[in-house]
Amino acid sequence: AAGVIQSPRHLIKEKRETATLKCYPIPRHDTVYWYQQGPGQDPQFLISFYEKMQSDKGSIPDRFSAQQFSDYHSELNMSSLELGDSALYFCASSLPGRGYNEQFFGPGTRLTVL
Amino acid sequence: AQSVTQLDSQVPVFEEAPVELRCNYSSSVSVYLFWYVQYPNQGLQLLLKYLSGSTLVESINGFEAEFNKSQTSFHLRKPSVHISDTAEYFCAVSVRGTGFQKLVFGTGTRLLVSP
């Protein structure tokens, strides 16, 4: 079965550079979530999209922005990178509708800022 | 707001011994409850979930968790662990019925199974 695809899997950047992380949800899933997991920490919700509109916002820095495109893939853009941005970034997708919709997680993008 | 507390950051246990990973949550509204497992250098996998109905839920690999509303707990148990169960386990909640259910995670419990 198709899973959530994230690219790149690994990314190394210098301080003050920019990075773009991509997420391709499971087919027919129109809701996308982004989470950030720092070293040894729990995943923290950043932002989510439903039908290309932002549906919820968590602890996402102003230096970060994200969007969902017409094909439902999503991109997380990160500017003025800081050492503290080094983390594992997960994307998850789910089906639409009220009630419970299971989130399926991608393998993550490991971002290292030097 | 919702919060999740996992009191044990690390639980060492011998193979074939029983184990319990504790999870308590706080929320002013009804929530769904989850346990996720993360193997080294891998993503998050849903282990089991409580949505409604029977308060005891089971996974296909022998784990079970019981929702206790009065104690606001959702402890994870396994009667006999294997070496392959070594991983990080996260308890999580999401608000019931909103349709857009961000997950709020606990800080995780590292299960270390030794021979």
PDB file of C-alpha atoms in Angstrom:
ATOM      1  CA  ALA A   1       0.000   0.000   0.000  1.00  0.00           C
ATOM      2  CA  ALA A   2       1.136   3.551  -0.721  1.00  0.00           C
ATOM      3  CA  GLY A   3       2.588   5.451   2.208  1.00  0.00           C
ATOM      4  CA  VAL A   4       3.421   9.050   2.973  1.00  0.00           C
ATOM      5  CA  ILE A   5       6.521  10.154   1.099  1.00  0.00           C
ATOM      6  CA  GLN A   6       8.884  12.770   2.425  1.00  0.00           C
ATOM      7  CA  SER A   7      11.818  14.284   0.638  1.00  0.00           C
ATOM      8  CA  PRO A   8      14.609  14.674   1.145  1.00  0.00           C
ATOM      9  CA  ARG A   9      15.244  12.079   3.837  1.00  0.00           C
ATOM     10  CA  HIS A  10      18.352  13.876   5.027  1.00  0.00           C
ATOM     11  CA  LEU A  11      19.342  17.506   4.665  1.00  0.00           C
ATOM     12  CA  ILE A  12      22.390  19.377   5.880  1.00  0.00           C
ATOM     13  CA  LYS A  13      22.365  23.159   5.897  1.00  0.00           C
ATOM     14  CA  GLU A  14      24.440  25.994   7.278  1.00  0.00           C
ATOM     15  CA  LYS A  15      23.136  28.589   9.711  1.00  0.00           C
ATOM     16  CA  ARG A  16      21.090  31.355   8.068  1.00  0.00           C
ATOM     17  CA  GLU A  17      20.406  29.212   4.986  1.00  0.00           C
ATOM     18  CA  THR A  18      16.942  28.153   3.823  1.00  0.00           C
ATOM     19  CA  ALA A  19      15.466  24.690   3.484  1.00  0.00           C
ATOM     20  CA  THR A  20      12.377  23.237   1.833  1.00  0.00           C
ATOM     21  CA  LEU A  21      10.875  19.961   2.989  1.00  0.00           C
ATOM     22  CA  LYS A  22       8.300  18.165   0.899  1.00  0.00           C
ATOM     23  CA  CYS A  23       5.495  15.815   1.843  1.00  0.00           C
ATOM     24  CA  TYR A  24       3.395  13.686  -0.494  1.00  0.00           C
ATOM     25  CA  PRO A  25       0.319  12.298   1.284  1.00  0.00           C
ATOM     26  CA  ILE A  26      -1.304   8.952   0.701  1.00  0.00           C
ATOM     27  CA  PRO A  27      -3.641   9.107  -2.334  1.00  0.00           C
ATOM     28  CA  ARG A  28      -7.112  10.476  -1.428  1.00  0.00           C
ATOM     29  CA  HIS A  29      -5.785  11.953   1.808  1.00  0.00           C
ATOM     30  CA  ASP A  30      -6.409  15.685   1.744  1.00  0.00           C
ATOM     31  CA  THR A  31      -5.288  16.564   5.273  1.00  0.00           C
ATOM     32  CA  VAL A  32      -1.593  17.018   6.059  1.00  0.00           C
ATOM     33  CA  TYR A  33       0.122  17.600   9.403  1.00  0.00           C
ATOM     34  CA  TRP A  34       3.710  18.663  10.140  1.00  0.00           C
ATOM     35  CA  TYR A  35       5.534  17.736  13.364  1.00  0.00           C
ATOM     36  CA  GLN A  36       9.009  18.569  14.619  1.00  0.00           C
ATOM     37  CA  GLN A  37      10.951  16.145  16.832  1.00  0.00           C
ATOM     38  CA  GLY A  38      14.108  17.563  18.391  1.00  0.00           C
ATOM     39  CA  PRO A  39      16.869  15.239  19.598  1.00  0.00           C
ATOM     40  CA  GLY A  40      15.556  13.123  22.456  1.00  0.00           C
ATOM     41  CA  GLN A  41      12.249  14.988  22.493  1.00  0.00           C
ATOM     42  CA  ASP A  42       8.631  14.258  21.722  1.00  0.00           C
ATOM     43  CA  PRO A  43       7.117  15.298  18.397  1.00  0.00           C
ATOM     44  CA  GLN A  44       5.623  18.785  18.471  1.00  0.00           C
ATOM     45  CA  PHE A  45       2.785  19.826  16.167  1.00  0.00           C
ATOM     46  CA  LEU A  46       3.707  22.644  13.798  1.00  0.00           C
ATOM     47  CA  ILE A  47       0.872  23.171  11.328  1.00  0.00           C
ATOM     48  CA  SER A  48      -1.837  21.359   9.391  1.00  0.00           C
ATOM     49  CA  PHE A  49      -3.732  21.804   6.147  1.00  0.00           C
ATOM     50  CA  TYR A  50      -7.103  20.629   4.897  1.00  0.00           C
ATOM     51  CA  GLU A  51      -8.115  21.113   1.284  1.00  0.00           C
ATOM     52  CA  LYS A  52      -5.194  23.485   0.738  1.00  0.00           C
ATOM     53  CA  MET A  53      -6.227  25.750   3.617  1.00  0.00           C
ATOM     54  CA  GLN A  54      -4.444  26.006   6.936  1.00  0.00           C
ATOM     55  CA  SER A  55      -6.590  24.167   9.460  1.00  0.00           C
ATOM     56  CA  ASP A  56      -4.558  24.494  12.643  1.00  0.00           C
ATOM     57  CA  LYS A  57      -1.322  26.067  13.813  1.00  0.00           C
ATOM     58  CA  GLY A  58       0.969  25.034  16.603  1.00  0.00           C
ATOM     59  CA  SER A  59       4.415  26.081  17.737  1.00  0.00           C
ATOM     60  CA  ILE A  60       5.722  27.016  14.302  1.00  0.00           C
ATOM     61  CA  PRO A  61       8.328  29.803  14.241  1.00  0.00           C
ATOM     62  CA  ASP A  62       7.641  32.873  12.115  1.00  0.00           C
ATOM     63  CA  ARG A  63      10.718  31.933  10.068  1.00  0.00           C
ATOM     64  CA  PHE A  64       8.830  28.869   8.857  1.00  0.00           C
ATOM     65  CA  SER A  65       5.996  28.828   6.368  1.00  0.00           C
ATOM     66  CA  ALA A  66       4.060  26.032   4.764  1.00  0.00           C
ATOM     67  CA  GLN A  67       1.448  25.448   2.139  1.00  0.00           C
ATOM     68  CA  GLN A  68      -0.554  22.697   0.530  1.00  0.00           C
ATOM     69  CA  PHE A  69      -0.820  22.537  -3.236  1.00  0.00           C
ATOM     70  CA  SER A  70      -3.618  21.507  -5.596  1.00  0.00           C
ATOM     71  CA  ASP A  71      -2.309  17.924  -5.740  1.00  0.00           C
ATOM     72  CA  TYR A  72      -2.400  17.911  -1.889  1.00  0.00           C
ATOM     73  CA  HIS A  73       1.334  17.679  -1.439  1.00  0.00           C
ATOM     74  CA  SER A  74       2.735  20.078   1.119  1.00  0.00           C
ATOM     75  CA  GLU A  75       5.973  21.980   1.534  1.00  0.00           C
ATOM     76  CA  LEU A  76       7.537  23.346   4.697  1.00  0.00           C
ATOM     77  CA  ASN A  77       9.815  26.291   4.013  1.00  0.00           C
ATOM     78  CA  MET A  78      12.355  27.214   6.646  1.00  0.00           C
ATOM     79  CA  SER A  79      14.430  30.380   6.439  1.00  0.00           C
ATOM     80  CA  SER A  80      17.258  31.864   8.490  1.00  0.00           C
ATOM     81  CA  LEU A  81      18.026  28.428   9.849  1.00  0.00           C
ATOM     82  CA  GLU A  82      19.327  28.179  13.399  1.00  0.00           C
ATOM     83  CA  LEU A  83      21.210  25.395  15.134  1.00  0.00           C
ATOM     84  CA  GLY A  84      18.082  24.670  17.170  1.00  0.00           C
ATOM     85  CA  ASP A  85      16.163  23.820  14.015  1.00  0.00           C
ATOM     86  CA  SER A  86      18.118  20.575  13.767  1.00  0.00           C
ATOM     87  CA  ALA A  87      15.444  17.946  14.173  1.00  0.00           C
ATOM     88  CA  LEU A  88      13.441  15.191  12.573  1.00  0.00           C
ATOM     89  CA  TYR A  89      10.479  16.637  10.686  1.00  0.00           C
ATOM     90  CA  PHE A  90       7.515  14.349  10.217  1.00  0.00           C
ATOM     91  CA  CYS A  91       4.625  14.731   7.883  1.00  0.00           C
ATOM     92  CA  ALA A  92       1.395  12.822   8.417  1.00  0.00           C
ATOM     93  CA  SER A  93      -1.705  12.553   6.275  1.00  0.00           C
ATOM     94  CA  SER A  94      -5.296  11.527   6.917  1.00  0.00           C
ATOM     95  CA  LEU A  95      -8.610  11.150   5.144  1.00  0.00           C
ATOM     96  CA  PRO A  96     -11.188  13.923   5.376  1.00  0.00           C
ATOM     97  CA  GLY A  97     -14.312  13.903   7.466  1.00  0.00           C
ATOM     98  CA  ARG A  98     -15.511  14.455  10.986  1.00  0.00           C
ATOM     99  CA  GLY A  99     -14.750  12.107  13.800  1.00  0.00           C
ATOM    100  CA  TYR A 100     -11.570  10.082  14.008  1.00  0.00           C
ATOM    101  CA  ASN A 101      -9.227   9.930  11.045  1.00  0.00           C
ATOM    102  CA  GLU A 102      -6.009   8.031  11.574  1.00  0.00           C
ATOM    103  CA  GLN A 103      -2.835   9.939  10.825  1.00  0.00           C
ATOM    104  CA  PHE A 104      -0.296   8.005   8.811  1.00  0.00           C
ATOM    105  CA  PHE A 105       3.249   9.201   9.311  1.00  0.00           C
ATOM    106  CA  GLY A 106       6.012   9.475   6.778  1.00  0.00           C
ATOM    107  CA  PRO A 107       9.581   8.355   7.526  1.00  0.00           C
ATOM    108  CA  GLY A 108      10.656  11.912   8.333  1.00  0.00           C
ATOM    109  CA  THR A 109      13.282  14.327   7.067  1.00  0.00           C
ATOM    110  CA  ARG A 110      16.320  14.668   9.276  1.00  0.00           C
ATOM    111  CA  LEU A 111      17.543  18.262   9.108  1.00  0.00           C
ATOM    112  CA  THR A 112      20.990  19.080  10.429  1.00  0.00           C
ATOM    113  CA  VAL A 113      21.994  22.719  10.736  1.00  0.00           C
ATOM    114  CA  LEU A 114      25.727  23.343  11.083  1.00  0.00           C
TER     115      LEU A 114
ATOM    116  CA  ALA B   1      -5.434  22.452  26.237  1.00  0.00           C
ATOM    117  CA  GLN B   2      -4.392  18.847  26.371  1.00  0.00           C
ATOM    118  CA  SER B   3      -1.240  17.420  27.934  1.00  0.00           C
ATOM    119  CA  VAL B   4       0.254  13.977  28.293  1.00  0.00           C
ATOM    120  CA  THR B   5       2.580  12.771  31.026  1.00  0.00           C
ATOM    121  CA  GLN B   6       4.803   9.743  30.706  1.00  0.00           C
ATOM    122  CA  LEU B   7       6.476   9.433  34.066  1.00  0.00           C
ATOM    123  CA  ASP B   8       9.117   6.909  33.044  1.00  0.00           C
ATOM    124  CA  SER B   9      11.723   8.149  30.599  1.00  0.00           C
ATOM    125  CA  GLN B  10      13.355   4.740  30.413  1.00  0.00           C
ATOM    126  CA  VAL B  11      12.230   1.255  31.407  1.00  0.00           C
ATOM    127  CA  PRO B  12      14.815  -1.547  31.400  1.00  0.00           C
ATOM    128  CA  VAL B  13      13.422  -5.063  31.441  1.00  0.00           C
ATOM    129  CA  PHE B  14      14.609  -8.593  30.759  1.00  0.00           C
ATOM    130  CA  GLU B  15      13.315 -10.592  27.831  1.00  0.00           C
ATOM    131  CA  GLU B  16      10.086 -12.515  28.545  1.00  0.00           C
ATOM    132  CA  ALA B  17       9.314 -10.346  31.577  1.00  0.00           C
ATOM    133  CA  PRO B  18       6.103  -8.301  31.790  1.00  0.00           C
ATOM    134  CA  VAL B  19       6.184  -4.558  31.326  1.00  0.00           C
ATOM    135  CA  GLU B  20       3.927  -1.558  31.931  1.00  0.00           C
ATOM    136  CA  LEU B  21       4.528   1.878  30.440  1.00  0.00           C
ATOM    137  CA  ARG B  22       2.536   4.558  32.202  1.00  0.00           C
ATOM    138  CA  CYS B  23       0.598   7.369  30.578  1.00  0.00           C
ATOM    139  CA  ASN B  24      -1.628   9.983  32.166  1.00  0.00           C
ATOM    140  CA  TYR B  25      -3.391  12.758  30.320  1.00  0.00           C
ATOM    141  CA  SER B  26      -5.108  16.009  31.108  1.00  0.00           C
ATOM    142  CA  SER B  27      -7.898  17.517  29.050  1.00  0.00           C
ATOM    143  CA  SER B  28     -11.017  19.574  29.578  1.00  0.00           C
ATOM    144  CA  VAL B  29     -12.707  17.873  26.622  1.00  0.00           C
ATOM    145  CA  SER B  30     -13.114  14.290  25.465  1.00  0.00           C
ATOM    146  CA  VAL B  31     -10.091  12.872  23.711  1.00  0.00           C
ATOM    147  CA  TYR B  32      -8.941   9.951  21.647  1.00  0.00           C
ATOM    148  CA  LEU B  33      -5.924   8.107  23.077  1.00  0.00           C
ATOM    149  CA  PHE B  34      -3.018   6.513  21.241  1.00  0.00           C
ATOM    150  CA  TRP B  35       0.236   4.698  21.679  1.00  0.00           C
ATOM    151  CA  TYR B  36       2.872   5.150  18.976  1.00  0.00           C
ATOM    152  CA  VAL B  37       6.144   3.232  18.675  1.00  0.00           C
ATOM    153  CA  GLN B  38       9.341   4.570  17.157  1.00  0.00           C
ATOM    154  CA  TYR B  39      12.164   2.175  16.356  1.00  0.00           C
ATOM    155  CA  PRO B  40      15.680   3.603  16.069  1.00  0.00           C
ATOM    156  CA  ASN B  41      16.067   5.920  13.090  1.00  0.00           C
ATOM    157  CA  GLN B  42      12.530   5.266  11.941  1.00  0.00           C
ATOM    158  CA  GLY B  43       9.201   7.085  11.841  1.00  0.00           C
ATOM    159  CA  LEU B  44       6.197   6.801  14.104  1.00  0.00           C
ATOM    160  CA  GLN B  45       3.945   3.773  13.898  1.00  0.00           C
ATOM    161  CA  LEU B  46       0.511   3.559  15.476  1.00  0.00           C
ATOM    162  CA  LEU B  47       0.529   0.718  17.996  1.00  0.00           C
ATOM    163  CA  LEU B  48      -3.023   0.949  19.282  1.00  0.00           C
ATOM    164  CA  LYS B  49      -5.807   3.430  19.883  1.00  0.00           C
ATOM    165  CA  TYR B  50      -8.825   4.027  22.064  1.00  0.00           C
ATOM    166  CA  LEU B  51     -11.734   5.767  20.383  1.00  0.00           C
ATOM    167  CA  SER B  52     -14.782   4.476  22.221  1.00  0.00           C
ATOM    168  CA  GLY B  53     -16.397   1.280  23.449  1.00  0.00           C
ATOM    169  CA  SER B  54     -14.377  -1.329  25.316  1.00  0.00           C
ATOM    170  CA  THR B  55     -11.801   0.309  27.537  1.00  0.00           C
ATOM    171  CA  LEU B  56      -9.272  -2.458  26.846  1.00  0.00           C
ATOM    172  CA  VAL B  57      -7.622  -2.288  23.435  1.00  0.00           C
ATOM    173  CA  GLU B  58      -5.111  -4.708  21.993  1.00  0.00           C
ATOM    174  CA  SER B  59      -2.482  -4.656  19.268  1.00  0.00           C
ATOM    175  CA  ILE B  60      -1.539  -7.476  16.940  1.00  0.00           C
ATOM    176  CA  ASN B  61       1.861  -7.966  18.590  1.00  0.00           C
ATOM    177  CA  GLY B  62       0.674  -8.620  22.141  1.00  0.00           C
ATOM    178  CA  PHE B  63       0.494  -5.116  23.604  1.00  0.00           C
ATOM    179  CA  GLU B  64      -2.646  -3.911  25.316  1.00  0.00           C
ATOM    180  CA  ALA B  65      -3.755  -0.664  26.922  1.00  0.00           C
ATOM    181  CA  GLU B  66      -6.641   0.162  29.192  1.00  0.00           C
ATOM    182  CA  PHE B  67      -8.452   3.466  29.264  1.00  0.00           C
ATOM    183  CA  ASN B  68      -9.286   4.507  32.812  1.00  0.00           C
ATOM    184  CA  LYS B  69     -11.425   7.623  32.778  1.00  0.00           C
ATOM    185  CA  SER B  70     -11.472   8.171  36.525  1.00  0.00           C
ATOM    186  CA  GLN B  71      -7.681   8.060  36.714  1.00  0.00           C
ATOM    187  CA  THR B  72      -7.209   9.716  33.305  1.00  0.00           C
ATOM    188  CA  SER B  73      -4.735   7.022  32.399  1.00  0.00           C
ATOM    189  CA  PHE B  74      -3.957   4.872  29.377  1.00  0.00           C
ATOM    190  CA  HIS B  75      -1.163   2.552  30.500  1.00  0.00           C
ATOM    191  CA  LEU B  76       0.466   0.196  28.005  1.00  0.00           C
ATOM    192  CA  ARG B  77       1.210  -3.388  29.020  1.00  0.00           C
ATOM    193  CA  LYS B  78       2.718  -6.519  27.596  1.00  0.00           C
ATOM    194  CA  PRO B  79       2.859  -9.807  29.523  1.00  0.00           C
ATOM    195  CA  SER B  80       6.106 -11.003  27.917  1.00  0.00           C
ATOM    196  CA  VAL B  81       8.468  -8.722  26.000  1.00  0.00           C
ATOM    197  CA  HIS B  82      10.919  -9.583  23.234  1.00  0.00           C
ATOM    198  CA  ILE B  83      14.249  -8.088  22.310  1.00  0.00           C
ATOM    199  CA  SER B  84      12.564  -6.663  19.222  1.00  0.00           C
ATOM    200  CA  ASP B  85      10.252  -4.560  21.406  1.00  0.00           C
ATOM    201  CA  THR B  86      13.182  -2.283  22.215  1.00  0.00           C
ATOM    202  CA  ALA B  87      12.019   1.131  21.015  1.00  0.00           C
ATOM    203  CA  GLU B  88      10.676   4.511  22.066  1.00  0.00           C
ATOM    204  CA  TYR B  89       6.986   4.525  22.968  1.00  0.00           C
ATOM    205  CA  PHE B  90       4.909   7.688  22.829  1.00  0.00           C
ATOM    206  CA  CYS B  91       1.496   8.165  24.351  1.00  0.00           C
ATOM    207  CA  ALA B  92      -0.637  10.757  22.547  1.00  0.00           C
ATOM    208  CA  VAL B  93      -4.079  12.357  22.622  1.00  0.00           C
ATOM    209  CA  SER B  94      -6.213  14.254  20.172  1.00  0.00           C
ATOM    210  CA  VAL B  95      -9.457  16.103  20.682  1.00  0.00           C
ATOM    211  CA  ARG B  96     -12.498  13.983  19.924  1.00  0.00           C
ATOM    212  CA  GLY B  97     -14.690  14.744  16.975  1.00  0.00           C
ATOM    213  CA  THR B  98     -13.178  17.879  15.491  1.00  0.00           C
ATOM    214  CA  GLY B  99     -12.114  16.365  12.184  1.00  0.00           C
ATOM    215  CA  PHE B 100      -8.692  18.009  12.374  1.00  0.00           C
ATOM    216  CA  GLN B 101      -6.984  16.183  15.117  1.00  0.00           C
ATOM    217  CA  LYS B 102      -3.485  17.328  15.876  1.00  0.00           C
ATOM    218  CA  LEU B 103      -1.714  14.898  18.140  1.00  0.00           C
ATOM    219  CA  VAL B 104      -0.295  15.974  21.481  1.00  0.00           C
ATOM    220  CA  PHE B 105       2.489  13.628  22.513  1.00  0.00           C
ATOM    221  CA  GLY B 106       4.050  12.729  25.826  1.00  0.00           C
ATOM    222  CA  THR B 107       7.803  12.884  26.250  1.00  0.00           C
ATOM    223  CA  GLY B 108       8.226   9.216  25.456  1.00  0.00           C
ATOM    224  CA  THR B 109       9.416   6.109  27.291  1.00  0.00           C
ATOM    225  CA  ARG B 110      12.408   4.202  26.053  1.00  0.00           C
ATOM    226  CA  LEU B 111      11.858   0.457  26.522  1.00  0.00           C
ATOM    227  CA  LEU B 112      15.150  -1.419  26.759  1.00  0.00           C
ATOM    228  CA  VAL B 113      14.806  -5.185  26.563  1.00  0.00           C
ATOM    229  CA  SER B 114      17.902  -7.204  27.387  1.00  0.00           C
ATOM    230  CA  PRO B 115      18.555 -10.954  27.184  1.00  0.00           C
TER     231      PRO B 115
END
